[in-house]
Amino acid sequence: MIIYGSEIAKEIKNEVAEKISELVRNGLRKPRLAIVLVGEDPASLSYIRGKEKASREVGFDFVLYKEKETVKEEELLKLIDNLNQDETIDGILVQLPLPKHLCEARVISAIDASKDVDGLSLLNSGRLFKGEDGLFPCTALGVMEILRRSKIEVEGRNVIVIGRSKLVGLPLARMLTSANATVTLAHSYTKDLKSLTKLYDIVIVAIGQPKFLKAEDIKEEAVVIDVGINRLDGHLCGDVDFEKVSQKASAITPVPKGVGPMTIACLMQNTLKAYEMRQK
Ligand code: NDP
């Protein structure tokens, strides 16, 4: 089974769009997402275009705040503070990476946790790790949605997540643990990784190494989720050698059209959730 995250993402965006139509029918205002961009990084601009397009498709209001590459940290923190106070803004996202002179941790922590739709603030990280409800990182949520909506059971199964970033691997390992999987979190210091991966029912790779996971590294019928996005010989590819691994796996996500579109779909879900939490 090839699992097209792009199709699941459409399903999620349709669900969000339906809820927004209902809000509008009931005379309520639409959720509003604010994105802050510092500088003109082409990759960041392209990610923001995708987020803006999805926001408009589902019916959110979208505002982009563009700051110069040289913006001072105090100015950026002031902008975030204003957005925190603004009752018409439900979600705030600061596009990463930030220029080197800005402290990412300080900037992200300045976002009010109830509007932190990227789920990266200290409070939301704490809530995730304590098993409480909150706003959590979108790519990790996207992988969980792929598994749930493809009816891939995780409870009681052995799962290996390769990559322990704060954005993907670490929160995903926590979510899988909450869903009662037995989780191994591997990283660049893991010894004999390729013999380990063979033992797992579900292998999730999020490391940024093109075609790292080969067919001989998995057991027959394993489920393989490829989070990686890499450019190789002018084409996009994942962290999995898709052609060969797909012959052996029982289910696998492709790149592109796999986990990538789910990240934006879950950002839409998070923004709606932030709106609903604030209405309550
Ligand atoms: P980071 O660079 O922040 O983290 C990479 C992680 O992989 C680290 O934990 C690192 O280990 C580990 N790692 C690197 N090389 C190896 C190796 N050879 N063996 C084992 N572990 C290794 O990356 P991100 O988590 O941000 O992103 C990972 C990939 O996912 C990238 O390709 C990125 O483009 C993609 N991505 C995709 C998204 C999507 O929407 N589909 C969203 C976000 C990311 P250590 O901690 O020891 O250094």
Short mmCIF file of C-alpha atoms and ligand atoms in Angstrom, two decimals:
data_model
loop_
_atom_site.label_atom_id
_atom_site.label_comp_id
_atom_site.label_asym_id
_atom_site.label_seq_id
_atom_site.Cartn_x
_atom_site.Cartn_y
_atom_site.Cartn_z
CA MET A 1 0.00 0.00 0.00
CA ILE A 2 1.33 3.40 -0.98
CA ILE A 3 -0.06 5.97 1.44
CA TYR A 4 -0.60 9.32 -0.25
CA GLY A 5 -0.46 11.93 2.48
CA SER A 6 -1.57 14.39 -0.18
CA GLU A 7 -4.99 12.66 -0.28
CA ILE A 8 -5.31 12.52 3.51
CA ALA A 9 -4.30 16.19 3.67
CA LYS A 10 -7.16 17.06 1.29
CA GLU A 11 -9.56 15.15 3.54
CA ILE A 12 -8.36 17.11 6.60
CA LYS A 13 -8.52 20.47 4.82
CA ASN A 14 -12.08 19.67 3.67
CA GLU A 15 -13.06 18.91 7.26
CA VAL A 16 -11.58 22.23 8.43
CA ALA A 17 -13.26 24.09 5.54
CA GLU A 18 -16.64 22.59 6.49
CA LYS A 19 -16.24 23.81 10.07
CA ILE A 20 -15.33 27.30 8.86
CA SER A 21 -18.40 27.42 6.58
CA GLU A 22 -20.49 26.47 9.59
CA LEU A 23 -18.93 29.26 11.71
CA VAL A 24 -19.66 31.78 8.97
CA ARG A 25 -23.24 30.50 8.58
CA ASN A 26 -23.68 31.05 12.32
CA GLY A 27 -22.47 34.66 12.01
CA LEU A 28 -19.13 34.06 13.75
CA ARG A 29 -15.81 35.44 12.57
CA LYS A 30 -13.27 33.25 10.76
CA PRO A 31 -10.03 32.10 12.41
CA ARG A 32 -7.07 34.34 11.55
CA LEU A 33 -3.51 33.07 11.10
CA ALA A 34 -0.55 35.46 11.32
CA ILE A 35 2.80 34.43 9.88
CA VAL A 36 5.96 36.37 10.62
CA LEU A 37 8.77 36.20 8.07
CA VAL A 38 12.20 37.68 8.71
CA GLY A 39 14.28 38.23 5.56
CA GLU A 40 13.69 36.89 2.06
CA ASP A 41 14.90 33.28 2.20
CA PRO A 42 13.47 31.66 -0.99
CA ALA A 43 12.69 28.33 0.74
CA SER A 44 10.85 30.14 3.56
CA LEU A 45 8.92 32.21 1.01
CA SER A 46 7.86 29.07 -0.81
CA TYR A 47 6.73 27.37 2.46
CA ILE A 48 4.76 30.50 3.36
CA ARG A 49 3.06 30.55 -0.05
CA GLY A 50 1.90 26.97 0.62
CA LYS A 51 0.56 27.95 4.05
CA GLU A 52 -1.20 31.02 2.65
CA LYS A 53 -2.79 28.97 -0.17
CA ALA A 54 -4.08 26.35 2.28
CA SER A 55 -5.36 29.06 4.66
CA ARG A 56 -7.34 30.69 1.86
CA GLU A 57 -8.65 27.29 0.66
CA VAL A 58 -10.07 26.38 4.08
CA GLY A 59 -11.46 29.88 4.61
CA PHE A 60 -9.09 31.38 7.23
CA ASP A 61 -8.02 35.01 7.23
CA PHE A 62 -4.29 35.16 6.64
CA VAL A 63 -1.88 37.98 7.46
CA LEU A 64 1.81 38.04 6.63
CA TYR A 65 4.17 40.28 8.61
CA LYS A 66 7.42 40.80 6.74
CA GLU A 67 10.42 42.03 8.69
CA LYS A 68 13.81 43.02 7.33
CA GLU A 69 16.70 40.54 7.64
CA THR A 70 18.36 43.07 9.99
CA VAL A 71 15.39 43.46 12.37
CA LYS A 72 16.44 43.80 16.03
CA GLU A 73 15.29 41.12 18.45
CA GLU A 74 13.45 43.70 20.63
CA GLU A 75 11.46 44.84 17.57
CA LEU A 76 10.51 41.28 16.68
CA LEU A 77 9.51 40.54 20.28
CA LYS A 78 7.40 43.72 20.29
CA LEU A 79 5.60 42.56 17.12
CA ILE A 80 4.92 39.16 18.70
CA ASP A 81 3.65 40.87 21.85
CA ASN A 82 1.24 42.96 19.75
CA LEU A 83 0.00 39.82 17.98
CA ASN A 84 -0.42 38.09 21.35
CA GLN A 85 -2.61 40.99 22.55
CA ASP A 86 -4.62 41.21 19.29
CA GLU A 87 -7.97 39.51 19.95
CA THR A 88 -8.58 39.01 16.21
CA ILE A 89 -5.48 36.80 15.79
CA ASP A 90 -5.88 33.10 16.66
CA GLY A 91 -2.62 31.60 15.43
CA ILE A 92 0.93 32.99 15.27
CA LEU A 93 3.73 31.27 13.40
CA VAL A 94 7.29 32.57 13.08
CA GLN A 95 8.83 31.04 9.97
CA LEU A 96 12.11 29.29 10.77
CA PRO A 97 15.04 29.48 10.40
CA LEU A 98 15.69 32.99 11.70
CA PRO A 99 18.83 34.97 10.86
CA LYS A 100 21.76 34.15 13.16
CA HIS A 101 21.59 37.35 15.23
CA LEU A 102 18.15 36.36 16.57
CA CYS A 103 17.67 33.79 19.33
CA GLU A 104 15.09 31.32 18.00
CA ALA A 105 14.28 29.90 21.44
CA ARG A 106 13.56 33.37 22.87
CA VAL A 107 11.46 34.41 19.89
CA ILE A 108 9.39 31.20 19.85
CA SER A 109 8.88 31.33 23.61
CA ALA A 110 7.48 34.84 23.27
CA ILE A 111 4.46 33.48 21.37
CA ASP A 112 1.41 33.07 23.60
CA ALA A 113 1.00 29.28 24.02
CA SER A 114 -2.71 29.51 23.13
CA LYS A 115 -1.74 30.94 19.70
CA ASP A 116 1.40 28.84 19.14
CA VAL A 117 0.16 26.86 16.12
CA ASP A 118 3.62 25.42 15.38
CA GLY A 119 3.56 23.85 18.85
CA LEU A 120 7.16 24.74 19.60
CA SER A 121 6.79 26.93 22.71
CA LEU A 122 8.03 25.69 26.07
CA LEU A 123 4.53 25.46 27.48
CA ASN A 124 3.19 23.36 24.62
CA SER A 125 6.31 21.14 24.67
CA GLY A 126 5.72 20.62 28.40
CA ARG A 127 2.08 19.77 27.83
CA LEU A 128 3.01 17.21 25.19
CA PHE A 129 5.59 15.57 27.43
CA LYS A 130 3.16 15.48 30.38
CA GLY A 131 0.44 13.95 28.18
CA GLU A 132 -1.82 17.03 28.45
CA ASP A 133 -3.79 18.66 25.65
CA GLY A 134 -2.21 21.57 23.73
CA LEU A 135 -0.92 22.66 20.34
CA PHE A 136 1.76 20.30 19.07
CA PRO A 137 4.27 20.24 16.15
CA CYS A 138 2.53 19.82 12.81
CA THR A 139 4.79 17.27 11.07
CA ALA A 140 4.63 14.90 14.04
CA LEU A 141 0.83 15.33 14.14
CA GLY A 142 0.81 14.68 10.39
CA VAL A 143 2.54 11.32 10.81
CA MET A 144 0.10 10.33 13.57
CA GLU A 145 -2.85 11.27 11.31
CA ILE A 146 -1.38 9.24 8.43
CA LEU A 147 -1.13 6.18 10.67
CA ARG A 148 -4.59 6.66 12.21
CA ARG A 149 -6.44 7.39 8.98
CA SER A 150 -4.67 4.54 7.15
CA LYS A 151 -5.82 2.24 9.98
CA ILE A 152 -2.27 1.26 10.90
CA GLU A 153 -2.46 0.13 14.50
CA VAL A 154 0.36 1.44 16.71
CA GLU A 155 -0.83 0.19 20.08
CA GLY A 156 1.42 -2.59 21.34
CA ARG A 157 3.66 -2.42 18.27
CA ASN A 158 7.39 -1.81 18.11
CA VAL A 159 8.20 1.46 16.40
CA ILE A 160 11.57 3.00 15.65
CA VAL A 161 11.78 6.75 14.96
CA ILE A 162 15.10 7.76 13.40
CA GLY A 163 15.92 11.42 14.07
CA ARG A 164 15.37 13.26 17.37
CA SER A 165 14.82 16.88 16.33
CA LYS A 166 12.55 19.10 18.44
CA LEU A 167 10.47 19.68 15.31
CA VAL A 168 9.82 16.08 14.26
CA GLY A 169 11.43 13.01 15.87
CA LEU A 170 11.24 13.92 19.54
CA PRO A 171 7.56 15.02 19.65
CA LEU A 172 6.59 12.13 17.38
CA ALA A 173 8.23 9.60 19.72
CA ARG A 174 6.23 11.13 22.59
CA MET A 175 2.95 10.98 20.64
CA LEU A 176 3.56 7.35 19.70
CA THR A 177 4.28 6.53 23.35
CA SER A 178 0.96 8.15 24.32
CA ALA A 179 -0.70 5.97 21.67
CA ASN A 180 0.74 2.91 23.49
CA ALA A 181 3.45 1.98 20.99
CA THR A 182 6.81 0.75 22.26
CA VAL A 183 9.18 3.35 20.88
CA THR A 184 12.89 3.48 20.16
CA LEU A 185 14.28 6.92 19.31
CA ALA A 186 17.44 6.59 17.22
CA HIS A 187 19.91 9.30 16.17
CA SER A 188 23.38 9.82 14.79
CA TYR A 189 25.02 8.21 17.87
CA THR A 190 22.93 5.02 17.65
CA LYS A 191 25.21 2.02 17.19
CA ASP A 192 24.44 -0.56 14.49
CA LEU A 193 21.31 1.29 13.41
CA LYS A 194 20.85 -0.74 10.24
CA SER A 195 20.63 -4.02 12.14
CA LEU A 196 18.21 -2.45 14.65
CA THR A 197 15.73 -1.19 12.04
CA LYS A 198 15.15 -4.78 10.86
CA LEU A 199 13.48 -5.62 14.17
CA TYR A 200 10.65 -3.07 14.00
CA ASP A 201 7.04 -3.25 12.79
CA ILE A 202 7.00 0.45 11.93
CA VAL A 203 10.06 2.44 10.81
CA ILE A 204 9.82 6.24 10.66
CA VAL A 205 12.77 8.11 9.16
CA ALA A 206 13.29 11.86 9.72
CA ILE A 207 16.99 12.59 9.27
CA GLY A 208 17.52 14.45 5.98
CA GLN A 209 19.78 11.84 4.31
CA PRO A 210 18.67 10.92 0.77
CA LYS A 211 17.67 7.24 0.35
CA PHE A 212 19.25 6.30 3.70
CA LEU A 213 16.90 3.38 4.48
CA LYS A 214 17.37 0.45 2.10
CA ALA A 215 15.24 -2.65 1.47
CA GLU A 216 17.69 -4.86 3.39
CA ASP A 217 17.29 -2.62 6.48
CA ILE A 218 13.63 -3.52 7.11
CA LYS A 219 11.76 -6.71 7.88
CA GLU A 220 9.17 -8.13 5.46
CA GLU A 221 5.84 -6.30 5.70
CA ALA A 222 7.16 -3.44 7.82
CA VAL A 223 5.36 -0.09 7.64
CA VAL A 224 7.70 2.70 6.49
CA ILE A 225 7.01 6.41 6.95
CA ASP A 226 9.43 8.76 5.19
CA VAL A 227 9.54 12.28 6.61
CA GLY A 228 12.73 13.37 4.82
CA ILE A 229 12.72 15.96 2.06
CA ASN A 230 15.96 16.06 0.08
CA ARG A 231 17.05 17.25 -3.31
CA LEU A 232 19.05 14.68 -5.31
CA ASP A 233 20.08 15.23 -8.96
CA GLY A 234 17.47 17.97 -9.28
CA HIS A 235 14.62 15.82 -7.91
CA LEU A 236 12.93 15.61 -4.54
CA CYS A 237 13.48 12.40 -2.63
CA GLY A 238 12.97 11.15 0.89
CA ASP A 239 15.20 9.41 3.43
CA VAL A 240 14.02 6.04 2.08
CA ASP A 241 15.07 4.23 -1.10
CA PHE A 242 11.43 4.19 -2.17
CA GLU A 243 11.70 2.02 -5.29
CA LYS A 244 13.23 -0.97 -3.51
CA VAL A 245 11.75 -0.52 -0.04
CA SER A 246 8.21 -0.29 -1.46
CA GLN A 247 8.64 -3.87 -2.84
CA LYS A 248 9.14 -5.19 0.68
CA ALA A 249 7.10 -2.91 2.97
CA SER A 250 3.41 -3.54 3.63
CA ALA A 251 2.75 0.22 3.55
CA ILE A 252 4.94 3.19 2.70
CA THR A 253 4.65 6.96 2.19
CA PRO A 254 6.21 8.44 -0.98
CA VAL A 255 8.17 11.70 -1.34
CA PRO A 256 6.72 13.98 -2.62
CA LYS A 257 2.98 13.56 -1.82
CA GLY A 258 3.62 11.82 1.48
CA VAL A 259 4.22 13.48 4.86
CA GLY A 260 4.95 16.95 3.37
CA PRO A 261 1.33 17.97 2.58
CA MET A 262 0.26 16.67 6.00
CA THR A 263 2.35 19.30 7.77
CA ILE A 264 0.31 22.12 6.25
CA ALA A 265 -2.99 20.27 6.76
CA CYS A 266 -2.16 19.86 10.46
CA LEU A 267 -1.26 23.54 10.67
CA MET A 268 -4.81 24.23 9.50
CA GLN A 269 -6.14 21.83 12.16
CA ASN A 270 -4.00 23.50 14.82
CA THR A 271 -5.20 26.99 13.84
CA LEU A 272 -8.82 25.88 14.07
CA LYS A 273 -8.06 24.24 17.43
CA ALA A 274 -6.41 27.46 18.71
CA TYR A 275 -9.49 29.42 17.60
CA GLU A 276 -11.85 26.97 19.31
CA MET A 277 -9.80 26.92 22.52
CA ARG A 278 -9.81 30.72 22.62
CA GLN A 279 -13.57 30.89 22.00
CA LYS A 280 -14.08 28.64 25.03
P1 NDP B 1 17.40 17.94 11.94
O1 NDP B 1 18.61 18.20 11.12
O2 NDP B 1 16.95 18.97 12.93
O3 NDP B 1 17.57 16.57 12.72
C1 NDP B 1 18.06 15.44 12.08
C2 NDP B 1 18.07 14.29 13.02
O4 NDP B 1 18.52 13.15 12.32
C3 NDP B 1 19.01 14.45 14.22
O5 NDP B 1 18.40 13.95 15.38
C4 NDP B 1 20.24 13.63 13.84
O6 NDP B 1 20.89 13.03 14.95
C5 NDP B 1 19.59 12.54 13.02
N1 NDP B 1 20.50 11.97 12.02
C6 NDP B 1 21.16 12.62 11.03
N2 NDP B 1 21.89 11.75 10.30
C7 NDP B 1 21.68 10.53 10.84
C8 NDP B 1 22.15 9.24 10.55
N3 NDP B 1 22.98 9.01 9.52
N4 NDP B 1 21.74 8.20 11.32
C9 NDP B 1 20.89 8.42 12.35
N5 NDP B 1 20.41 9.62 12.69
C10 NDP B 1 20.80 10.67 11.93
O7 NDP B 1 16.25 17.64 10.87
P2 NDP B 1 14.64 17.74 10.96
O8 NDP B 1 14.10 16.83 11.99
O9 NDP B 1 14.20 19.15 10.96
O10 NDP B 1 14.28 17.17 9.51
C11 NDP B 1 14.60 15.84 9.14
C12 NDP B 1 14.16 15.63 7.71
O11 NDP B 1 12.76 15.81 7.65
C13 NDP B 1 14.75 16.63 6.72
O12 NDP B 1 14.92 15.99 5.47
C14 NDP B 1 13.68 17.69 6.59
O13 NDP B 1 13.73 18.36 5.33
C15 NDP B 1 12.44 16.83 6.70
N6 NDP B 1 11.28 17.56 7.21
C16 NDP B 1 10.13 17.32 6.55
C17 NDP B 1 8.99 17.95 6.94
C18 NDP B 1 7.74 17.63 6.22
O14 NDP B 1 6.81 18.43 6.24
N7 NDP B 1 7.66 16.45 5.57
C19 NDP B 1 8.96 18.94 8.03
C20 NDP B 1 10.22 19.03 8.74
C21 NDP B 1 11.33 18.36 8.31
P3 NDP B 1 21.62 13.90 16.12
O15 NDP B 1 20.51 14.44 16.96
O16 NDP B 1 22.45 12.89 16.84
O17 NDP B 1 22.40 14.96 15.42
#
